[in-house]
Amino acid sequence: MIDVAIVGGGPAGLAAAIAAQQHGLSYVVLEQGALVNSLMRFPTDMVFFTTPDLLEIGGLPFVSPHEKPTRAEALKYYRRVADTFKLEVRFEERVLAVAQRPGELGGGFVLNTDSRAHGAASYEAKSVVIASGAYDIPNQLGVPGEDLPHVSHFYKEPHPHYRRHVVIVGGKNSAAEAALDLYRNGAASVTIVHRHAALGESIKYWVKPDIENRIKEGSIAARFNARVVEITPTHVTVDEGGSRSTLPADAVYLLTGYRSDTSLLKSLGASVNDADGTPALDPEAFETTVPNVFVIGAAVAGKQSGKIFIENGRFHGAQAVKVIAGRLA
């Protein structure tokens, strides 16, 4: 029986592990993929919106020669965090189910896991902290062809699309940055398809005029007030106010947002808002309606993943673990 089982090895989960260490609690971090797996989903050459100090956890300095750090620098930093604090992280170990121990309401949990290397396992914990992020489940369009091999919800790099036709669905940061990256690295054509009349106002301030000017001059095409109704191996069909047309598409990126996985919370009986996927939480302790089960980081936001970033989610773990430590003391 350990004190804290932490589900997810992203920045929030690592911060919770550091806090558990500092309070003298036994813990384990169960990560379904690699360290800070959500960052692995980010574009290879991505630059963060923020400064290095706002990505720091555990008081360990994040030193970068750039005003805004890169994805590669962030990955290196969080590896250094894990090594510096000697964090106990089990990689490629997916949590399949969490259940309360019989007769111990709020006083003990069993976590069943599965890993590629070791197969099925189980852990017993006095408390559970879910820090599973919000980038594993993309929002689906629900259109024919969405599951074709040339369609993806995650953009990585431009090189495979040199001299190719690419359609991007979405109108926020990820869509704008992907379009610019593709255009500048030799894509034959890039077309943005967005259901609203204009690009999102939340686009990074140095990206927004760039993408708007590229659209204005025709370097990047844009279809506003439009929606994709079908994807084929070679084309995308778009509906614009009842009028349909097709766009050539060697690759399609559906950058329409993501949501957190609430299946573990629901199986425990925790209250979750079905409309936006947000769990009911104590705003100070991040505790759910099930005693001793906490949610931190991007998972707090449900479908509204744009509300929680590393910058603010990195503090959640310390708050939750402080409550746990107080109860165990």
XYZ file of C-alpha atoms in Angstrom:
329
model
C 0.000 0.000 0.000
C 1.576 3.251 -1.164
C 0.463 6.729 -0.143
C -0.094 8.236 -3.588
C -0.610 6.727 -7.036
C -0.105 9.373 -9.732
C -1.641 8.652 -13.139
C 0.313 10.533 -15.798
C 3.954 11.599 -16.104
C 3.510 15.074 -17.583
C 4.649 18.300 -15.885
C 1.688 18.254 -13.461
C 2.235 14.610 -12.542
C 5.971 15.128 -12.069
C 5.296 18.157 -9.864
C 2.956 16.014 -7.744
C 5.661 13.348 -7.434
C 8.195 15.955 -6.294
C 5.715 17.238 -3.709
C 5.080 13.677 -2.479
C 8.837 13.193 -2.076
C 9.169 16.438 -0.153
C 6.366 15.393 2.228
C 7.960 11.998 2.785
C 5.126 10.089 1.090
C 5.514 6.857 -0.841
C 4.350 7.216 -4.441
C 4.569 5.895 -7.975
C 3.967 7.659 -11.301
C 2.199 5.474 -13.880
C 2.753 6.806 -17.401
C 1.165 5.177 -20.441
C 3.882 6.416 -22.792
C 7.130 8.354 -22.507
C 8.071 11.048 -20.018
C 5.895 14.163 -20.576
C 4.075 12.186 -23.243
C 1.757 15.060 -24.173
C 4.760 17.106 -25.336
C 5.560 14.257 -27.705
C 2.328 15.177 -29.513
C 3.507 18.730 -30.145
C 5.060 19.700 -33.514
C 8.763 18.839 -33.664
C 9.918 22.459 -34.076
C 7.311 24.084 -31.838
C 8.176 27.197 -29.823
C 6.308 27.757 -26.562
C 4.135 30.799 -26.022
C 5.724 31.423 -22.635
C 9.134 32.042 -21.035
C 11.297 29.223 -19.593
C 10.739 30.168 -15.934
C 6.981 29.610 -16.288
C 7.592 25.974 -17.261
C 9.704 25.206 -14.188
C 8.677 22.624 -11.590
C 10.227 21.642 -8.269
C 12.232 24.864 -8.155
C 14.705 23.517 -10.716
C 15.780 26.340 -13.080
C 14.929 26.023 -16.778
C 17.809 27.730 -18.575
C 17.421 28.571 -22.254
C 19.259 30.939 -24.603
C 15.910 31.858 -26.137
C 13.224 34.182 -24.841
C 10.687 31.456 -25.620
C 11.916 27.858 -25.298
C 11.532 25.136 -27.880
C 9.875 21.754 -27.549
C 13.299 20.058 -27.658
C 14.537 22.225 -24.782
C 11.433 21.432 -22.734
C 11.854 17.684 -23.248
C 15.474 17.956 -22.114
C 14.460 20.018 -19.068
C 11.840 17.531 -17.849
C 14.307 14.658 -18.278
C 16.660 16.644 -16.034
C 13.837 17.092 -13.511
C 13.195 13.338 -13.390
C 16.912 12.618 -12.950
C 17.573 15.366 -10.401
C 14.763 14.225 -8.100
C 15.212 10.514 -8.980
C 11.493 10.254 -9.611
C 9.848 6.832 -9.582
C 8.145 6.698 -12.978
C 6.868 3.508 -14.649
C 6.843 4.063 -18.420
C 4.508 2.449 -20.962
C 2.228 1.329 -18.150
C -1.399 2.163 -18.850
C -3.915 2.346 -15.996
C -6.894 0.307 -17.121
C -9.122 0.656 -14.054
C -9.258 2.217 -10.605
C -11.586 0.880 -7.925
C -12.096 1.478 -4.240
C -11.053 -1.363 -2.003
C -14.080 -3.222 -0.622
C -15.336 -1.689 2.593
C -12.871 1.212 2.484
C -14.833 4.135 1.075
C -12.343 6.877 0.349
C -9.659 4.997 2.232
C -7.938 2.843 -0.330
C -7.828 2.081 -4.037
C -6.693 -0.644 -6.396
C -5.233 0.353 -9.768
C -5.024 -2.293 -12.479
C -2.432 -1.640 -15.162
C -0.944 -3.202 -18.255
C 2.513 -2.674 -19.727
C 4.232 -3.907 -22.853
C 7.232 -5.180 -20.896
C 5.637 -6.701 -17.795
C 1.998 -7.370 -18.648
C -0.778 -6.968 -16.087
C -0.092 -5.559 -12.634
C -1.965 -3.940 -9.754
C -1.164 -1.294 -7.163
C -2.822 -0.414 -3.875
C -2.825 3.236 -2.875
C -4.325 5.363 -0.123
C -4.970 8.190 -2.603
C -5.042 8.689 -6.372
C -3.935 11.770 -8.323
C -5.036 11.800 -11.956
C -2.761 13.919 -14.138
C -3.542 12.314 -17.477
C -3.524 15.503 -19.553
C -5.932 16.475 -22.321
C -4.258 15.573 -25.601
C -4.824 11.841 -25.984
C -8.415 12.039 -27.247
C -8.923 14.362 -30.234
C -12.325 15.847 -30.993
C -13.811 13.872 -33.869
C -15.582 15.421 -36.854
C -17.700 12.315 -37.365
C -17.424 12.400 -41.167
C -16.742 9.592 -43.656
C -13.029 9.066 -44.242
C -11.852 10.458 -40.910
C -10.044 7.184 -40.198
C -8.105 7.050 -43.474
C -4.307 6.640 -43.126
C -3.472 10.088 -44.547
C -5.687 11.809 -41.937
C -4.268 12.814 -38.539
C -5.286 14.859 -35.500
C -1.657 15.645 -34.642
C 0.752 17.678 -36.785
C 4.457 16.867 -36.460
C 6.632 18.247 -39.294
C 6.454 19.583 -42.859
C 9.015 17.508 -44.784
C 6.734 14.555 -45.732
C 4.412 17.045 -47.452
C 6.941 18.674 -49.766
C 5.171 19.459 -53.089
C 1.966 17.910 -51.746
C -1.552 19.274 -51.183
C -2.544 19.615 -47.533
C -5.902 20.501 -45.969
C -5.977 21.723 -42.362
C -9.256 21.793 -40.447
C -9.328 24.275 -37.553
C -8.766 27.944 -36.861
C -6.656 28.303 -33.721
C -2.964 28.157 -32.841
C -2.211 24.618 -33.944
C -3.915 25.117 -37.322
C -2.236 28.487 -37.980
C 1.252 27.301 -37.048
C 0.931 24.085 -39.054
C -0.230 26.020 -42.121
C 2.692 28.448 -41.917
C 5.185 25.644 -41.358
C 3.920 23.714 -44.370
C 3.811 26.778 -46.622
C 7.399 27.760 -45.760
C 8.725 24.258 -46.301
C 7.569 23.534 -49.796
C 4.022 22.182 -49.664
C 2.368 22.534 -53.082
C -0.740 24.054 -51.516
C -2.117 24.570 -48.019
C -5.803 25.205 -47.371
C -7.380 25.999 -44.000
C -11.017 25.004 -43.536
C -12.683 26.705 -40.552
C -16.296 26.619 -39.435
C -16.257 30.239 -38.224
C -16.006 33.512 -40.125
C -12.446 34.279 -38.984
C -9.459 32.737 -37.263
C -9.510 32.482 -33.463
C -8.581 35.540 -31.426
C -6.432 33.402 -29.097
C -3.752 32.771 -31.752
C -0.277 33.827 -30.544
C 0.258 37.540 -31.120
C 3.311 37.024 -33.349
C 1.587 34.283 -35.377
C -1.768 35.964 -36.013
C -0.619 38.786 -38.362
C 1.641 36.335 -40.169
C -1.123 33.843 -40.989
C -3.615 36.607 -41.806
C -1.188 38.217 -44.262
C -0.417 34.880 -45.927
C -4.143 34.301 -46.398
C -4.663 37.847 -47.679
C -1.932 37.511 -50.308
C -3.151 34.054 -51.323
C -0.073 32.089 -50.256
C -2.310 30.054 -47.951
C -5.898 29.434 -48.983
C -8.731 29.619 -46.466
C -12.362 28.528 -46.509
C -14.302 30.253 -43.712
C -17.839 29.433 -42.569
C -17.125 26.021 -44.030
C -17.229 22.456 -42.789
C -15.774 19.193 -44.021
C -18.450 16.644 -44.931
C -16.331 13.868 -46.436
C -12.709 12.792 -46.822
C -11.560 10.467 -49.610
C -8.055 9.130 -50.359
C -7.450 12.073 -52.717
C -9.919 14.859 -51.860
C -11.854 16.652 -49.128
C -15.460 17.717 -49.705
C -16.356 21.038 -48.104
C -19.812 22.545 -47.519
C -20.043 26.351 -47.539
C -23.585 27.458 -46.817
C -25.104 24.595 -48.772
C -22.680 24.825 -51.676
C -20.244 21.907 -51.918
C -16.804 21.755 -53.498
C -13.780 19.462 -53.384
C -10.172 20.203 -52.471
C -7.206 18.019 -53.471
C -5.658 16.509 -50.366
C -2.593 14.281 -50.084
C -2.745 14.825 -46.312
C -5.447 16.068 -43.963
C -4.881 17.466 -40.469
C -7.939 17.727 -38.225
C -6.644 20.203 -35.631
C -9.990 20.642 -33.914
C -8.981 20.340 -30.268
C -8.712 17.590 -27.696
C -10.278 16.430 -24.459
C -9.240 14.584 -21.335
C -10.165 10.956 -20.698
C -12.719 10.829 -17.882
C -13.345 7.071 -17.972
C -11.355 6.376 -14.780
C -13.205 9.110 -12.896
C -16.593 7.882 -14.036
C -15.792 4.294 -13.104
C -15.067 5.513 -9.569
C -18.373 7.357 -9.419
C -16.835 10.834 -9.482
C -19.089 13.603 -10.753
C -18.214 14.755 -14.297
C -20.040 17.344 -16.392
C -20.996 15.453 -19.547
C -21.404 18.677 -21.553
C -17.803 19.884 -21.238
C -16.051 16.919 -19.613
C -14.943 18.837 -16.522
C -14.832 16.945 -13.207
C -16.480 18.466 -10.150
C -13.582 19.596 -7.946
C -12.744 21.419 -4.760
C -11.096 24.514 -6.303
C -8.350 24.653 -3.665
C -7.472 20.968 -3.187
C -8.462 19.654 -6.650
C -10.283 16.800 -4.930
C -13.168 15.125 -6.756
C -16.492 14.073 -5.269
C -14.818 10.772 -4.356
C -12.684 11.338 -1.219
C -8.919 11.011 -1.777
C -9.196 11.096 -5.575
C -7.709 14.233 -7.129
C -7.455 15.644 -10.654
C -4.670 18.054 -11.634
C -3.182 19.692 -14.722
C -4.917 19.816 -18.087
C -7.324 17.044 -17.068
C -9.067 19.653 -14.891
C -10.359 21.420 -18.016
C -12.093 18.491 -19.749
C -12.861 19.513 -23.318
C -11.773 23.090 -22.601
C -8.070 22.235 -22.860
C -7.169 25.831 -23.723
C -7.815 26.944 -20.130
C -5.083 24.960 -18.398
C -1.450 25.106 -19.500
C 1.827 24.006 -17.928
C 2.154 27.553 -16.574
C -0.848 27.229 -14.235
C -1.305 23.443 -14.036
C 2.198 22.933 -12.609
C 0.999 24.194 -9.191
C -1.939 21.795 -8.844
C 0.112 18.802 -7.709
C 1.636 20.557 -4.701
C -1.822 21.675 -3.552
C -3.335 18.207 -3.864
C -0.382 16.454 -2.201
C -0.415 18.947 0.665
C -3.967 17.854 1.459
C -3.025 14.168 1.205
C 0.004 14.637 3.460
C -2.087 16.473 6.045
C -4.581 13.616 6.230
C -1.927 10.923 6.446
C -0.074 12.831 9.148
